Each structure stands twice: as structure tokens, then as C-alpha cells.
PDB file of C-alpha atoms in Angstrom:
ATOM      1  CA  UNK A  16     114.170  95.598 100.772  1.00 42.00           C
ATOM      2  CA  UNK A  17     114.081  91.857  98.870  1.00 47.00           C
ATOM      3  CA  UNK A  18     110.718  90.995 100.887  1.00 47.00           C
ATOM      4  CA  UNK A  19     109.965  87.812  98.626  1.00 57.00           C
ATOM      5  CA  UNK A  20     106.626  86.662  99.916  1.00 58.00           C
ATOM      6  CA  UNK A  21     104.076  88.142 102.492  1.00 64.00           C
ATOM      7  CA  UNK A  22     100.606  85.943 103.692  1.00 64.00           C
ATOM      8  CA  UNK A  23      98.255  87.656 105.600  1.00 66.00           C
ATOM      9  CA  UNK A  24      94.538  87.340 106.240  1.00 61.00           C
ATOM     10  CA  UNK A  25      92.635  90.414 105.950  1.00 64.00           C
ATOM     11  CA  UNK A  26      89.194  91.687 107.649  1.00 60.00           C
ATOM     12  CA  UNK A  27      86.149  93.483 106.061  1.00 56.00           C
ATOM     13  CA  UNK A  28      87.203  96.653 107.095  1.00 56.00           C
ATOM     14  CA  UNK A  29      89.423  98.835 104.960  1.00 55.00           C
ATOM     15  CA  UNK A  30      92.555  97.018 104.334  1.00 58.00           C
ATOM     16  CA  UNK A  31      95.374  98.004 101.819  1.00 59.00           C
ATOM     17  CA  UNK A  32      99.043  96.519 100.889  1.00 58.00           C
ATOM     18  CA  UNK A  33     101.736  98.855 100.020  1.00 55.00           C
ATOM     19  CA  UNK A  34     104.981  98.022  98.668  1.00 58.00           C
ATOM     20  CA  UNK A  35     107.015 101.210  98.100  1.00 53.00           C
ATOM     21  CA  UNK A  36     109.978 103.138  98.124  1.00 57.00           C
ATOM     22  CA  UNK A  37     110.373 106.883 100.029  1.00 62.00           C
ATOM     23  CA  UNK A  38     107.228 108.498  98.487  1.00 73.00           C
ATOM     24  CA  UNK A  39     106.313 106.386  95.022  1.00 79.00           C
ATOM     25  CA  UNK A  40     104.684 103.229  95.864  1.00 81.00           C
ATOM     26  CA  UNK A  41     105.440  99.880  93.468  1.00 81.00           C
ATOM     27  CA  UNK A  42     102.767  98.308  94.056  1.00 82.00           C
ATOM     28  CA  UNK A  43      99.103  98.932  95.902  1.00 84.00           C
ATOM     29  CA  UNK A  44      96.449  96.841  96.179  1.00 82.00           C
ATOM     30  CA  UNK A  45      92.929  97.553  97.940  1.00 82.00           C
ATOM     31  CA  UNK A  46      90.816  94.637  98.206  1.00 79.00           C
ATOM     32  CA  UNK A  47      87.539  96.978  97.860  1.00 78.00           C
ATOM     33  CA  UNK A  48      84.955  94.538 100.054  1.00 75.00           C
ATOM     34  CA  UNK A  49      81.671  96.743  99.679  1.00 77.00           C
ATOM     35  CA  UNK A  50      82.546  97.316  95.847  1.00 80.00           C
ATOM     36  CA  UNK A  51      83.579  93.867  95.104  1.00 78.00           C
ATOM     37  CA  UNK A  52      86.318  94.709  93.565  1.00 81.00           C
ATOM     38  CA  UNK A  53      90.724  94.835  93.657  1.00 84.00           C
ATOM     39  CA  UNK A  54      92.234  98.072  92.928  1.00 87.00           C
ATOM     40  CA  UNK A  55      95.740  97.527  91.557  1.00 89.00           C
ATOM     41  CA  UNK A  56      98.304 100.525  91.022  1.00 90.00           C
ATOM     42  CA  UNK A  57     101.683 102.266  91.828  1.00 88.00           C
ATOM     43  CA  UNK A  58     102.550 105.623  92.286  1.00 85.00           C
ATOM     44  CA  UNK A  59     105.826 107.344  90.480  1.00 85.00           C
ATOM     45  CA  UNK A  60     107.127 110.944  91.168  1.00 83.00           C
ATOM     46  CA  UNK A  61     103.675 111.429  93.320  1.00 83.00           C
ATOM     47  CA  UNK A  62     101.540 110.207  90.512  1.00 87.00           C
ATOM     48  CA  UNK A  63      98.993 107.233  90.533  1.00 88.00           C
ATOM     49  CA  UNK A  64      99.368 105.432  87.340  1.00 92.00           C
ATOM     50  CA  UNK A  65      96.468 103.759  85.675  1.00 94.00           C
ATOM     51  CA  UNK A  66      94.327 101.464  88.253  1.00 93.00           C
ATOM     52  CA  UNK A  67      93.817  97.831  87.316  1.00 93.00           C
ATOM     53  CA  UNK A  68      90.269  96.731  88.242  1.00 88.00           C
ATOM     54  CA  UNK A  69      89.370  94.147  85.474  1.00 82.00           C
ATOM     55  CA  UNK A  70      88.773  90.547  87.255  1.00 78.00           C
ATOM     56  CA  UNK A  71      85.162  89.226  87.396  1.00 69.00           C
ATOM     57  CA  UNK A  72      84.934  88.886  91.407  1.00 67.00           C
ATOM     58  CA  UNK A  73      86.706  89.703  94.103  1.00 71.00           C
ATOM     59  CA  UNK A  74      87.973  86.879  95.574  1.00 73.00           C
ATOM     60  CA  UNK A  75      89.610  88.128  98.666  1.00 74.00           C
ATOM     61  CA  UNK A  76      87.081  87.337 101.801  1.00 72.00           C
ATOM     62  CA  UNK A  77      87.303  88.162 105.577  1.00 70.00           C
ATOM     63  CA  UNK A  78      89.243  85.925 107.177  1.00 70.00           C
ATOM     64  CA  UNK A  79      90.802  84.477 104.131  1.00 72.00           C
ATOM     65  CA  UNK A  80      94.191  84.035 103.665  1.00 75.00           C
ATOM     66  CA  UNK A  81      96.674  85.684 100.402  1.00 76.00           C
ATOM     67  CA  UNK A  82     100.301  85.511  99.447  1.00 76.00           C
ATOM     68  CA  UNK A  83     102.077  88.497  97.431  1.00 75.00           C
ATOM     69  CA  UNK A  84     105.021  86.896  96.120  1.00 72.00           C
ATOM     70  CA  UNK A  85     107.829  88.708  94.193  1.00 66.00           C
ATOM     71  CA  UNK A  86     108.886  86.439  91.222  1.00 60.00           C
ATOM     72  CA  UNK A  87     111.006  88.272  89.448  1.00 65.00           C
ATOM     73  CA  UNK A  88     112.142  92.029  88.760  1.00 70.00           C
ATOM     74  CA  UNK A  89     109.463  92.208  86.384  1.00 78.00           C
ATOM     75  CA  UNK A  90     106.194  92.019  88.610  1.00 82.00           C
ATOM     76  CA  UNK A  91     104.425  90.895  91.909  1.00 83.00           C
ATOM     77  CA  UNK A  92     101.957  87.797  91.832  1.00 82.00           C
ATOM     78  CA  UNK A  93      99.165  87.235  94.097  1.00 82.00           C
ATOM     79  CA  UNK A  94      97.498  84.533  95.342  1.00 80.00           C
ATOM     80  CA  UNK A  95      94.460  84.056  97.011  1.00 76.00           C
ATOM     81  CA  UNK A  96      93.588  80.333  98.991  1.00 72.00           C
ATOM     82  CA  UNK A  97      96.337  78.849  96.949  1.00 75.00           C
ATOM     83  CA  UNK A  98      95.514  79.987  93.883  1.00 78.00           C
ATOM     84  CA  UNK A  99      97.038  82.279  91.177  1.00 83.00           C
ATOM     85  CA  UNK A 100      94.916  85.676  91.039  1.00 83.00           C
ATOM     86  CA  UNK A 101      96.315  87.981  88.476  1.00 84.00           C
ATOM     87  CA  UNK A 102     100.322  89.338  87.945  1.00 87.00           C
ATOM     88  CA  UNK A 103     101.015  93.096  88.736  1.00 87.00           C
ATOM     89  CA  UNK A 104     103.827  93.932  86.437  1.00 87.00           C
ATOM     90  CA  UNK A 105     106.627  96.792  87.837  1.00 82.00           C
ATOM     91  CA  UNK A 106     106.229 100.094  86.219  1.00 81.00           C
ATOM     92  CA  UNK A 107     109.177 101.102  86.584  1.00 73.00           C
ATOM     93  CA  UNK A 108     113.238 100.137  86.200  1.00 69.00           C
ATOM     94  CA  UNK A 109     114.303 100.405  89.571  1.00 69.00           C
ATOM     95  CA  UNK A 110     113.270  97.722  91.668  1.00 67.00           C
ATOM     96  CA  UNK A 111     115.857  97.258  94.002  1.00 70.00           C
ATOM     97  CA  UNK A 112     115.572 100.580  95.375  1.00 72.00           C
ATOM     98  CA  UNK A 113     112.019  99.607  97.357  1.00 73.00           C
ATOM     99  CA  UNK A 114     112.456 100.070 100.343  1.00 72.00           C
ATOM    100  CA  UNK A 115     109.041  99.889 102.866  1.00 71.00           C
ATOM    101  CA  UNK A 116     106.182  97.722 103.101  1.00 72.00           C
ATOM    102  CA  UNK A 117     103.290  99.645 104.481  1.00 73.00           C
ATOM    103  CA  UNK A 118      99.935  97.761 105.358  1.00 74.00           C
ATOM    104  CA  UNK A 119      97.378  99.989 106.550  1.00 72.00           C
ATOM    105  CA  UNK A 120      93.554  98.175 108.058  1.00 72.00           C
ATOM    106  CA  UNK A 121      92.858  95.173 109.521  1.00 72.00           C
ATOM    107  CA  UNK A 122      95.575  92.304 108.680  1.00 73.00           C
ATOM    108  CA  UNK A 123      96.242  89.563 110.265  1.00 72.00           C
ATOM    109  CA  UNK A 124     100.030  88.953 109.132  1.00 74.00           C
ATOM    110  CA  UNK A 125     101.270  85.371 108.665  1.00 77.00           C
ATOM    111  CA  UNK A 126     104.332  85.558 107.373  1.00 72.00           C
ATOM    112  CA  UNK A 127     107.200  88.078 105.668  1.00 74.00           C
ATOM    113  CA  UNK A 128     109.892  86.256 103.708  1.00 70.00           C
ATOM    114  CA  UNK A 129     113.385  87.931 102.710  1.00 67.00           C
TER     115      UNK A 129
END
């Protein structure tokens, strides 16, 4: 799967963004509303890695819109009202073999570019 960019608009309930392959997952993100933060992480041979929570807010708001955008084969960018948030960087070699996008909550989806 090349999915290059997805936009979306999330809701206050539980909403999460999964971009995986089979059973590892390359990139999650959990915009954590009640918490006020962004969980970041991937999971490789059925282990989470390390979660990335460092940002001073979370930006993401109900009925806001974001953009994940795949750059390059080296990490994921995401954007939140048309601006740069932070850079998820792939943890491991084999990108091409993702495979599945899984969202899971309440999205609205905008758009899915190949």
C-alpha cells in the first residue's frame, strides 16, 4: 500500500490511526483528548516500541481537520489545520511491505491519496 496522504477530522471520542502491515503496525497515533496528549508508536514482531508523547499541547480538536502525509521512506509527517506537527520516523527497513490502514473511533475521512 503507497497511501501518500490521508485528511480526516476526528471527534472527542476515542479515535486512533493505524498504518500497518499483517500484525506490526508502522505507525499509530492516538490523539488522547481527556489527557491532552498524542501517543506516537509502532509495533514490530508484536512489540510496541517506545511511545512518543513529548509536544507541549495537543493540538488535535473535535471537529478539526489533520493530514498524515508519507514523505519519504524514512517517516510519516502530520499536520494539523495546515500546519507541521511533529515527523514520526519508520522504525524499521521495510516500508513497502505496509499493507492496511486501520482507523478505529470516530473519523470523519476526507480524503486517501495513492
Amino acid at each position: 500500500m503507497q497511501c501518500r496522504t490521508l485528511g480526516a477530522r476526528p471527534s472527542f471520542h476515542q479515535s486512533k490511526f493505524l498504518v500497518s502491515r499483517s500484525q506490526d503496525v508502522a505507525f499509530h497515533i492516538h490523539p488522547r483528548f481527556r489527557e491532552g496528549i498524542v501517543v506516537r508508536n509502532s509495533m514490530i514482531g508484536g512489540n510496541w516500541g517506545q511511545e512518543e508523547r513529548e509536544m507541549s499541547m495537543n493540538p488535535f480538536m473535535e471537529g478539526q481537520y489533520f493530514d498524515v502525509s508519507n514523505i519519504s521512506h524514512a517517516r510519516f509527517k502530520v499536520f494539523v489545520n495546515g500546519q507541521h506537527l511533529f515527523d514520526f520516523f519508520h522504525r524499521w527497513q521495510s516500508f513497502n511491505e505496509i499493507d492496511m490502514l486501520d482507523i478505529e473511533g470516530d473519523v470523519q475521512i476526507s480524503y486517501i491519496h495513492f
